[in-house]
mmCIF file of C-alpha atoms in Angstrom:
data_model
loop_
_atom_site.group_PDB
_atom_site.id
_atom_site.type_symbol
_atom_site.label_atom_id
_atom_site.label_comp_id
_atom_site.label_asym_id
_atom_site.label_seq_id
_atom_site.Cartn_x
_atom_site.Cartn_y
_atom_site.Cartn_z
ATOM 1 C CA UNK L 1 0.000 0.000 0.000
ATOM 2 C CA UNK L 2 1.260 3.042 -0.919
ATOM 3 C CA UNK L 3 1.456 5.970 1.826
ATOM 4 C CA UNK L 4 -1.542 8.103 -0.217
ATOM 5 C CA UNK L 5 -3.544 5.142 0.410
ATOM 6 C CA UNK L 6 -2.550 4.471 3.920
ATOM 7 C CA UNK L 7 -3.873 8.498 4.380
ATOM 8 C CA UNK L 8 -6.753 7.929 3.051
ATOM 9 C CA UNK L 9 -7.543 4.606 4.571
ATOM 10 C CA UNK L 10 -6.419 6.292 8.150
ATOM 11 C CA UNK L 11 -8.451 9.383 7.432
ATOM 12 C CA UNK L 12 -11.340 9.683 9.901
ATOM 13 C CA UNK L 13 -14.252 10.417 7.231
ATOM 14 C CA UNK L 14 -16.931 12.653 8.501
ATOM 15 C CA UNK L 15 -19.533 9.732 7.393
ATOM 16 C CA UNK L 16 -18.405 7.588 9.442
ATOM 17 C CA UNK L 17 -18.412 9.619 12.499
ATOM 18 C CA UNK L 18 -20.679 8.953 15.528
ATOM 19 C CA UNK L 19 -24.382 10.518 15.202
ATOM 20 C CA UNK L 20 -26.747 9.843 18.098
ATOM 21 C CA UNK L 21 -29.984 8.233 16.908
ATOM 22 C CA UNK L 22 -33.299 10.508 16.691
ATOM 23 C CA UNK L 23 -34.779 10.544 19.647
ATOM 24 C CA UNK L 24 -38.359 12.209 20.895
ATOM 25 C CA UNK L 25 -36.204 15.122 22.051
ATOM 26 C CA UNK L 26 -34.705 15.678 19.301
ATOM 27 C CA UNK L 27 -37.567 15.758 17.117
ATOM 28 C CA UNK L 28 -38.961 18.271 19.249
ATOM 29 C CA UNK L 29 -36.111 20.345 19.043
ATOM 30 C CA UNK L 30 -36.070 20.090 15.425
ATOM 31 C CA UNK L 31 -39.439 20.665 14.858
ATOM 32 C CA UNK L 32 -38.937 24.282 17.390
ATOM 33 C CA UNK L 33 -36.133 25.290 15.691
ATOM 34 C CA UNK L 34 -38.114 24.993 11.761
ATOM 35 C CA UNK L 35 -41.077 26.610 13.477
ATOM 36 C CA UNK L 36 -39.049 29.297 14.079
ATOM 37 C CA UNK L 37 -37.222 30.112 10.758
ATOM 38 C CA UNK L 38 -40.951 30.022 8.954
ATOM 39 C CA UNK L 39 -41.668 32.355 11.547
ATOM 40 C CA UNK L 40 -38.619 34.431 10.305
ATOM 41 C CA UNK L 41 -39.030 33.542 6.829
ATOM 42 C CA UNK L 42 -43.171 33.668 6.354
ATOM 43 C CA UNK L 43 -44.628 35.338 9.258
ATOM 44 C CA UNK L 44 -47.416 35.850 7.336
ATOM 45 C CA UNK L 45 -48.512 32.256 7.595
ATOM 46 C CA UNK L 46 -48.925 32.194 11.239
ATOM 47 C CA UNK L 47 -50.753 35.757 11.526
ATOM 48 C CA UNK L 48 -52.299 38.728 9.866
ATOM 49 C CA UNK L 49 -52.328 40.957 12.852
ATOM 50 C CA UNK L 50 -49.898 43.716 12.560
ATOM 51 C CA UNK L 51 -46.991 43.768 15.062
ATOM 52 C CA UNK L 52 -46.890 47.592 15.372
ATOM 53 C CA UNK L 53 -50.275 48.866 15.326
ATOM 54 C CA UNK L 54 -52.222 48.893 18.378
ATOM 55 C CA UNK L 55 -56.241 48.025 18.947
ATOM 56 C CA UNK L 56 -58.111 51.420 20.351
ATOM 57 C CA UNK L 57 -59.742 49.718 23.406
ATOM 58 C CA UNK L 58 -57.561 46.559 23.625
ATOM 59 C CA UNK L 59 -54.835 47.131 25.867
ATOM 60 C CA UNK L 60 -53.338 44.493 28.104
ATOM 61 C CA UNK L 61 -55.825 41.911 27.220
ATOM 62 C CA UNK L 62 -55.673 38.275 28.614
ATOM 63 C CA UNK L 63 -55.154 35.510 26.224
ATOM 64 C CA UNK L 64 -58.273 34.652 24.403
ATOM 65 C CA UNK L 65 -59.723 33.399 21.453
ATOM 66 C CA UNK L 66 -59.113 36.163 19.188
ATOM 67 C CA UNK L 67 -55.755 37.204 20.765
ATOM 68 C CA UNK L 68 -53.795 33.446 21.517
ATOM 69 C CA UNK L 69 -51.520 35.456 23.670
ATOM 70 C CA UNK L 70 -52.978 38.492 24.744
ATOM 71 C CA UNK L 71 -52.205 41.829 24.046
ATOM 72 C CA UNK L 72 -48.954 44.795 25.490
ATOM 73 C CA UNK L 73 -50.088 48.116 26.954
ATOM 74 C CA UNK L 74 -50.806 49.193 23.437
ATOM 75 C CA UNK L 75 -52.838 46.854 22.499
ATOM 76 C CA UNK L 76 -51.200 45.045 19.872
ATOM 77 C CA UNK L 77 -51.340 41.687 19.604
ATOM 78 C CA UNK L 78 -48.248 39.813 21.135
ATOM 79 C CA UNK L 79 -48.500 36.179 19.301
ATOM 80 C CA UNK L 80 -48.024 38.675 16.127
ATOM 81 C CA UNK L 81 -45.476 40.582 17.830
ATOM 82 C CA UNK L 82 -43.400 37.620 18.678
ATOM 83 C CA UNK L 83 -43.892 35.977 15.180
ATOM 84 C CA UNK L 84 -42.249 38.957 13.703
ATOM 85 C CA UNK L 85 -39.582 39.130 16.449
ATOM 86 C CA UNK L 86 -38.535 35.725 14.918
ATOM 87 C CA UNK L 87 -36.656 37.760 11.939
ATOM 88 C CA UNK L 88 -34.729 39.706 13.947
ATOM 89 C CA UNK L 89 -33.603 37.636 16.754
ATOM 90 C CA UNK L 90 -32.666 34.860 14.199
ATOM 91 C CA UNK L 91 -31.292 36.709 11.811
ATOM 92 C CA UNK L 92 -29.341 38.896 13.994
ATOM 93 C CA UNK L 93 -28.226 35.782 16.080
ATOM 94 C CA UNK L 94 -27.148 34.238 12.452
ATOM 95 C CA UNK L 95 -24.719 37.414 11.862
ATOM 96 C CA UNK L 96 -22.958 36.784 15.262
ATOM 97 C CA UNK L 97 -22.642 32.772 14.460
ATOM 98 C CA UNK L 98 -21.426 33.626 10.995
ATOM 99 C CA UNK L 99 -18.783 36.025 12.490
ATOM 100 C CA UNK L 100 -17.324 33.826 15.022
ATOM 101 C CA UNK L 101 -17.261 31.036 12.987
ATOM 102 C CA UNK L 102 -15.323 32.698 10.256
ATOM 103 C CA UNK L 103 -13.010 34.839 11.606
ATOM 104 C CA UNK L 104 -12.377 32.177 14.766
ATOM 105 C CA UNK L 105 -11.919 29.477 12.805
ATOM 106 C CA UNK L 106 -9.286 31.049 10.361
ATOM 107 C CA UNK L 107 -7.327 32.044 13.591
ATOM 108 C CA UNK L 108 -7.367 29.036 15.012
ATOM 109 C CA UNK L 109 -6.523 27.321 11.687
ATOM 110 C CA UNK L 110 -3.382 29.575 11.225
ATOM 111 C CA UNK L 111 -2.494 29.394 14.490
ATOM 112 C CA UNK L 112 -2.756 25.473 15.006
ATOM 113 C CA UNK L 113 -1.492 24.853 11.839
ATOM 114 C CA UNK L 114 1.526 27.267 11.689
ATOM 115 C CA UNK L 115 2.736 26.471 15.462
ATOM 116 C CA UNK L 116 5.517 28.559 16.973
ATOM 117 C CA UNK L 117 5.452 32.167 17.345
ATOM 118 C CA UNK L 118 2.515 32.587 15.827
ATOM 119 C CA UNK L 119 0.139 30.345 17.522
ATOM 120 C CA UNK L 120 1.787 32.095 20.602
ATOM 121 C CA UNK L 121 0.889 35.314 20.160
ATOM 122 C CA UNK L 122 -2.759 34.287 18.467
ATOM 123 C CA UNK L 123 -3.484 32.507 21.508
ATOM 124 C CA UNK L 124 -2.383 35.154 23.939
ATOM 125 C CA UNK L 125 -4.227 37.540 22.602
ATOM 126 C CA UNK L 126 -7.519 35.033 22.662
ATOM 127 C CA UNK L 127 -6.368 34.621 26.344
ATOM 128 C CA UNK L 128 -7.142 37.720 26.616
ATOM 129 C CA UNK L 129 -10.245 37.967 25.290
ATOM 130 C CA UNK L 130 -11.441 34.446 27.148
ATOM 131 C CA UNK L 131 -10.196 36.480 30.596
ATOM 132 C CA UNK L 132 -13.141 38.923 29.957
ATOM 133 C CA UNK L 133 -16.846 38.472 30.533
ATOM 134 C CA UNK L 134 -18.409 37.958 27.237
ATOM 135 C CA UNK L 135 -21.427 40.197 27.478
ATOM 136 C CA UNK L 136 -18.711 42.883 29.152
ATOM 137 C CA UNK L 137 -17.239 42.640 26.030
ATOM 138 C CA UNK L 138 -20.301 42.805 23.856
ATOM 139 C CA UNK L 139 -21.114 45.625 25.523
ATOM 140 C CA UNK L 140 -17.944 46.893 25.503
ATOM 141 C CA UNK L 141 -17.812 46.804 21.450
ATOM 142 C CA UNK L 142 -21.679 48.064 20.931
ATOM 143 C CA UNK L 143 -20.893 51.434 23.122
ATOM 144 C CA UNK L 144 -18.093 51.712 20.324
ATOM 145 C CA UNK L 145 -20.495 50.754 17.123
ATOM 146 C CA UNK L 146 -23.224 52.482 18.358
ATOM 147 C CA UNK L 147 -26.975 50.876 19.322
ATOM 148 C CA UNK L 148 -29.199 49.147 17.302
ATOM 149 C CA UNK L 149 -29.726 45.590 15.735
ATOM 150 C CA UNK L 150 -26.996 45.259 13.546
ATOM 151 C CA UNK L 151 -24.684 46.506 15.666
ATOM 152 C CA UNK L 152 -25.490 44.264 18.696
ATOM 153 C CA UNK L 153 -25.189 41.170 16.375
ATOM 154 C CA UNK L 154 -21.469 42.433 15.505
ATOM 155 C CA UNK L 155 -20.741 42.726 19.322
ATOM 156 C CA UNK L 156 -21.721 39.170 20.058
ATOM 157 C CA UNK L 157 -20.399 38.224 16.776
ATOM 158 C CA UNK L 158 -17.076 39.828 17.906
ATOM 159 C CA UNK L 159 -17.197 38.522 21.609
ATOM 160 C CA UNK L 160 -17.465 34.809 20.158
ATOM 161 C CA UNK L 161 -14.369 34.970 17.932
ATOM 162 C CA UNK L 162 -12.194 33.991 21.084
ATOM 163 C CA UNK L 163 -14.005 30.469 21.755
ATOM 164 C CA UNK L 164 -14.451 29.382 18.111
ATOM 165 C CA UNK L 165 -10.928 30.185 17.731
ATOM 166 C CA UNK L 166 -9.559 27.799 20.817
ATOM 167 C CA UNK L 167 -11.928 25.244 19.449
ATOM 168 C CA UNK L 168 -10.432 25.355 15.777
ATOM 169 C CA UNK L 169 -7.043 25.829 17.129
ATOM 170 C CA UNK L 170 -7.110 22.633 19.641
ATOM 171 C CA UNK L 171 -8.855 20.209 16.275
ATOM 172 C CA UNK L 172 -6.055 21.568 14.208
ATOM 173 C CA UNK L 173 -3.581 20.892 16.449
ATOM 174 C CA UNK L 174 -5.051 17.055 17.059
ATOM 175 C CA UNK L 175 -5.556 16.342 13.920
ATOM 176 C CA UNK L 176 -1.965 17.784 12.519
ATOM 177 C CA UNK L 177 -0.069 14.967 14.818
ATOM 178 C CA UNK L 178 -2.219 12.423 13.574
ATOM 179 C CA UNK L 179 -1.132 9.513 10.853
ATOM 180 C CA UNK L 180 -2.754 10.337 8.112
ATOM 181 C CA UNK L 181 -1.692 13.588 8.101
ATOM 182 C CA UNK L 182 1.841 12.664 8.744
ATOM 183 C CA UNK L 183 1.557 9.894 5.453
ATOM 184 C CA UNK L 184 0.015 13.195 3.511
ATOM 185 C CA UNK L 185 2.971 14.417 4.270
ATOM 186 C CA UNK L 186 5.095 11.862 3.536
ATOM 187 C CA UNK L 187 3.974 11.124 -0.079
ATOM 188 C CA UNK L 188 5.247 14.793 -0.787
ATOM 189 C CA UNK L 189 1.784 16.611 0.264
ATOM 190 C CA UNK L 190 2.466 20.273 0.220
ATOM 191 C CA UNK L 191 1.270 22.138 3.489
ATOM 192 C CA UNK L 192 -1.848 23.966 2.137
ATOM 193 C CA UNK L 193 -2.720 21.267 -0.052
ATOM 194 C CA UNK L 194 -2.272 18.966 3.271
ATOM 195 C CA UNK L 195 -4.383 21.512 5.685
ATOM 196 C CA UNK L 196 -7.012 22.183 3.028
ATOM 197 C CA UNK L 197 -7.792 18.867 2.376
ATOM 198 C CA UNK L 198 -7.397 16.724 5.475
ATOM 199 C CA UNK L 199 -7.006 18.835 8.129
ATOM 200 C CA UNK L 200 -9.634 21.556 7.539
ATOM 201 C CA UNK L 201 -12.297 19.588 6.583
ATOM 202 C CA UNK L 202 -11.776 16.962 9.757
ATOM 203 C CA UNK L 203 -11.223 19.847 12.051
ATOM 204 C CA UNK L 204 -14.848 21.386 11.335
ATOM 205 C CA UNK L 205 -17.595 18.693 12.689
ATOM 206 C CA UNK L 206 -16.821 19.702 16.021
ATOM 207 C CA UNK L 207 -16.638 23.271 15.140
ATOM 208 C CA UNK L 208 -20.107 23.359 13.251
ATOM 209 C CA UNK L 209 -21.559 21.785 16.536
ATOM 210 C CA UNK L 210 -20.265 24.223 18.636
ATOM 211 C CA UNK L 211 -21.891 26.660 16.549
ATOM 212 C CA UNK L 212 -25.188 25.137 16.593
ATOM 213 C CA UNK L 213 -24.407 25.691 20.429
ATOM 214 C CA UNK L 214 -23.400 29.390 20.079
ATOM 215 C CA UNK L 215 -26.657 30.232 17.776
ATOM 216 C CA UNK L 216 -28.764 29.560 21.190
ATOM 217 C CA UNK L 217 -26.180 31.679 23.487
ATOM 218 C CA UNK L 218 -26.129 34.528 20.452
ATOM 219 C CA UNK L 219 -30.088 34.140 21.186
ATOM 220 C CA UNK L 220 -29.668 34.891 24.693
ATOM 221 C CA UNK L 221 -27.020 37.479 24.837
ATOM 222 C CA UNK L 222 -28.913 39.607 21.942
ATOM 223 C CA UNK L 223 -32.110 39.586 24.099
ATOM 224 C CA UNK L 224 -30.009 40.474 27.296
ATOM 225 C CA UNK L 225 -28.665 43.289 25.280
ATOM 226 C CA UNK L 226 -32.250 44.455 24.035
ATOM 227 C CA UNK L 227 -33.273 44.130 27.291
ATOM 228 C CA UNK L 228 -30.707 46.521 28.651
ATOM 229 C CA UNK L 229 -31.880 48.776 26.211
ATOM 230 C CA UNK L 230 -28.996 48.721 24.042
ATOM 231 C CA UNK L 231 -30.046 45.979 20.877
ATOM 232 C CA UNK L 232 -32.769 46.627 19.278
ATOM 233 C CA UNK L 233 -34.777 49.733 19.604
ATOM 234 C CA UNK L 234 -38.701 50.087 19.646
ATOM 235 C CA UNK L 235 -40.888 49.505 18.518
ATOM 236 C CA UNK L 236 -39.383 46.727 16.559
ATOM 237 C CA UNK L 237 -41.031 43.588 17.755
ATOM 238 C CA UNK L 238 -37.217 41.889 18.797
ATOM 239 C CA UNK L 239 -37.763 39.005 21.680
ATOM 240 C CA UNK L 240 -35.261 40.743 24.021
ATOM 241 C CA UNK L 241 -37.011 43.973 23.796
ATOM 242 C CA UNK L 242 -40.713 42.347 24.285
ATOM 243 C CA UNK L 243 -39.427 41.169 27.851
ATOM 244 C CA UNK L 244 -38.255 44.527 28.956
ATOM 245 C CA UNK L 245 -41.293 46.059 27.542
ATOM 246 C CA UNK L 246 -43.573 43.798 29.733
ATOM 247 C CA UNK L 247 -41.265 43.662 33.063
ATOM 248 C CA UNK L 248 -43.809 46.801 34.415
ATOM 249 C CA UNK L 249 -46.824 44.829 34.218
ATOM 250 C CA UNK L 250 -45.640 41.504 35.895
ATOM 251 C CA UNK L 251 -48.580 42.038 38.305
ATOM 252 C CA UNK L 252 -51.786 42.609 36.090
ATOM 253 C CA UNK L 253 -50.449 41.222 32.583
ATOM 254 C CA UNK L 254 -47.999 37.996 33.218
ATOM 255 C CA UNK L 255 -48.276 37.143 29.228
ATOM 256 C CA UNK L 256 -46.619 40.080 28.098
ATOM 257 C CA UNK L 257 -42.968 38.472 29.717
ATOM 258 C CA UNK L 258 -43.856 34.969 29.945
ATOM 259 C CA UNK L 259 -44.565 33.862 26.452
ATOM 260 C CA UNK L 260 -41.367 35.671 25.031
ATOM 261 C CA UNK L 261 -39.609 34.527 27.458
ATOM 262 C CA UNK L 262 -40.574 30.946 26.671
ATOM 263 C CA UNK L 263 -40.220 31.160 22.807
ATOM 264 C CA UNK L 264 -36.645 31.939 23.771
ATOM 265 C CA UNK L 265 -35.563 28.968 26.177
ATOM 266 C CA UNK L 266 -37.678 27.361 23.823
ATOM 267 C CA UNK L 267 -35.485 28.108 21.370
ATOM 268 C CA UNK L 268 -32.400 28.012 22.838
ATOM 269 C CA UNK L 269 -32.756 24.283 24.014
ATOM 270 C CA UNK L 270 -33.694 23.661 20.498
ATOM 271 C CA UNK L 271 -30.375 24.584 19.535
ATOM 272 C CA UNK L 272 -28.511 22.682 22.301
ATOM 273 C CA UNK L 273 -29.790 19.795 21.549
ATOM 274 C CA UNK L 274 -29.666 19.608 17.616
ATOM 275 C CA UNK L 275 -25.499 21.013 18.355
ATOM 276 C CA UNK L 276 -25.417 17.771 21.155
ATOM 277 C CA UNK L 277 -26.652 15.511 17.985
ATOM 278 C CA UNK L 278 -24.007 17.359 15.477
ATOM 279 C CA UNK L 279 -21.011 16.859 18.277
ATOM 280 C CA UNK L 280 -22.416 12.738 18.821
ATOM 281 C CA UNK L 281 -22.208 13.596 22.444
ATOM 282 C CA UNK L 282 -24.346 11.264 25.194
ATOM 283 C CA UNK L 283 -27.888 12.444 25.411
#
């Protein structure tokens, strides 16, 4: 056998990795987490009721038949206001994946793959940026940016790069000692040819899990940042910002926090679980 065969017998294929069996859970979860992106996608489809403009008359009303979920202090109706909310927190919470994933991942590459000096100083500096709090950071950036949606995505986005990039680095490094990549090597592989096709691609399953994990957190930190008052601004129907808008009324209208609040752990867990079924770890 010649040593390109031996690396490709030795290479750990991504099809042959483990993948938990579906499960009820799971289903669930994937079920919540398509529910959602219609939401984002076609929010038409669920309601008709406008998300901004209030019923005269209808203010804080419980949930009933022609209002699922009630209505906010201004009388709009919330199950519309949440269905639109979908677009933003998804989509914003997509940015701040996207970014972490990219720009962490071609850190840790370079750093895992190059060794020495530079994967010294790359993983100082994301020492550094592990060492502080990430929604201190996130905060930290969006005073800098400026407030709104976009912005607030690019914070978290920005405050994630450190962990996908300790991730990427520590596969790299794994995978760079292992045999196949040593035969690659060996039958006179080149080193980008060598990281682009067997390192990079068996470096990213666990990476692509993780950020199935991160789209949940991005969820939550984006609402904890609307609900600061520095994501999104009103009256744009954002989950984070329906919370804070409802926190005065916990005594005579519940709904207005609780059902937000649920679609979000909701959610969230969605995206735990379906990253727990991309990583194969135990249920």
């Amino acid at each position: 056998m010649s040593l390109v065969d031996y690396a490709a017998a030795r290479e750990p294929a991504a099809a042959k990795r483990r993948i938990l069996p579906f499960s009820p859970g799971l289903w669930l979860a994937v079920l919540v987490m398509l529910l959602a992106v219609l939401a984002a996608l076609f929010p038409a489809l669920f309601t008709q009721a406008s998300p901004i403009e209030g019923i005269a008359g209808a203010q804080r009303l419980a949930p009933q038949a022609g209002h699922w979920l009630g209505t906010d202090q201004l009388g709009r109706d919330l199950f519309a206001r949440i269905v639109y909310g979908a677009s933003h927190s998804l989509s914003a919470a997509v940015i701040a994946v996207t970014i972490g994933l990219l720009a962490g991942t071609a850190l840790g590459l370079v750093a895992g793959a190059i060794g020495g000096k530079t994967e010294s100083t790359v993983m100082r500096a994301v020492d550094v940026l592990l060492a502080i709090p990430a929604l201190l950071l996130s905060l930290s950036v969006l005073i800098l940016l400026g407030f709104g949606t976009l912005n607030a995505a690019l914070a978290v986005g920005i405050a994630s790069i450190a962990s996908f990039a300790r991730l990427a680095r520590a596969e790299v490094v794994r995978i760079r000692h292992s045999e196949y990549v040593e035969a690659a090597y060996g039958s006179g592989g080149r080193f980008f040819s060598v990281l682009w096709r067997h390192i990079l691609p068996n470096a990213l399953t666990p990476v692509i899990a993780y950020a199935a994990l991160q789209f949940g957190q991005s969820i939550l930190a984006l609402s904890t940042l609307s609900f600061l008052g520095y994501g999104t601004p009103p009256p744009v129907p954002e989950w984070g910002l329906l919370i804070a808008e409802g926190r005065n009324y916990l005594a005579t209208a519940w709904w207005l926090t609780t059902f937000p609040g649920v679609v979000v752990v909701a959610v969230v867990l969605a995206a735990n679980r379906i990253s727990q079924q991309l990583s194969g770890g135990r249920r």
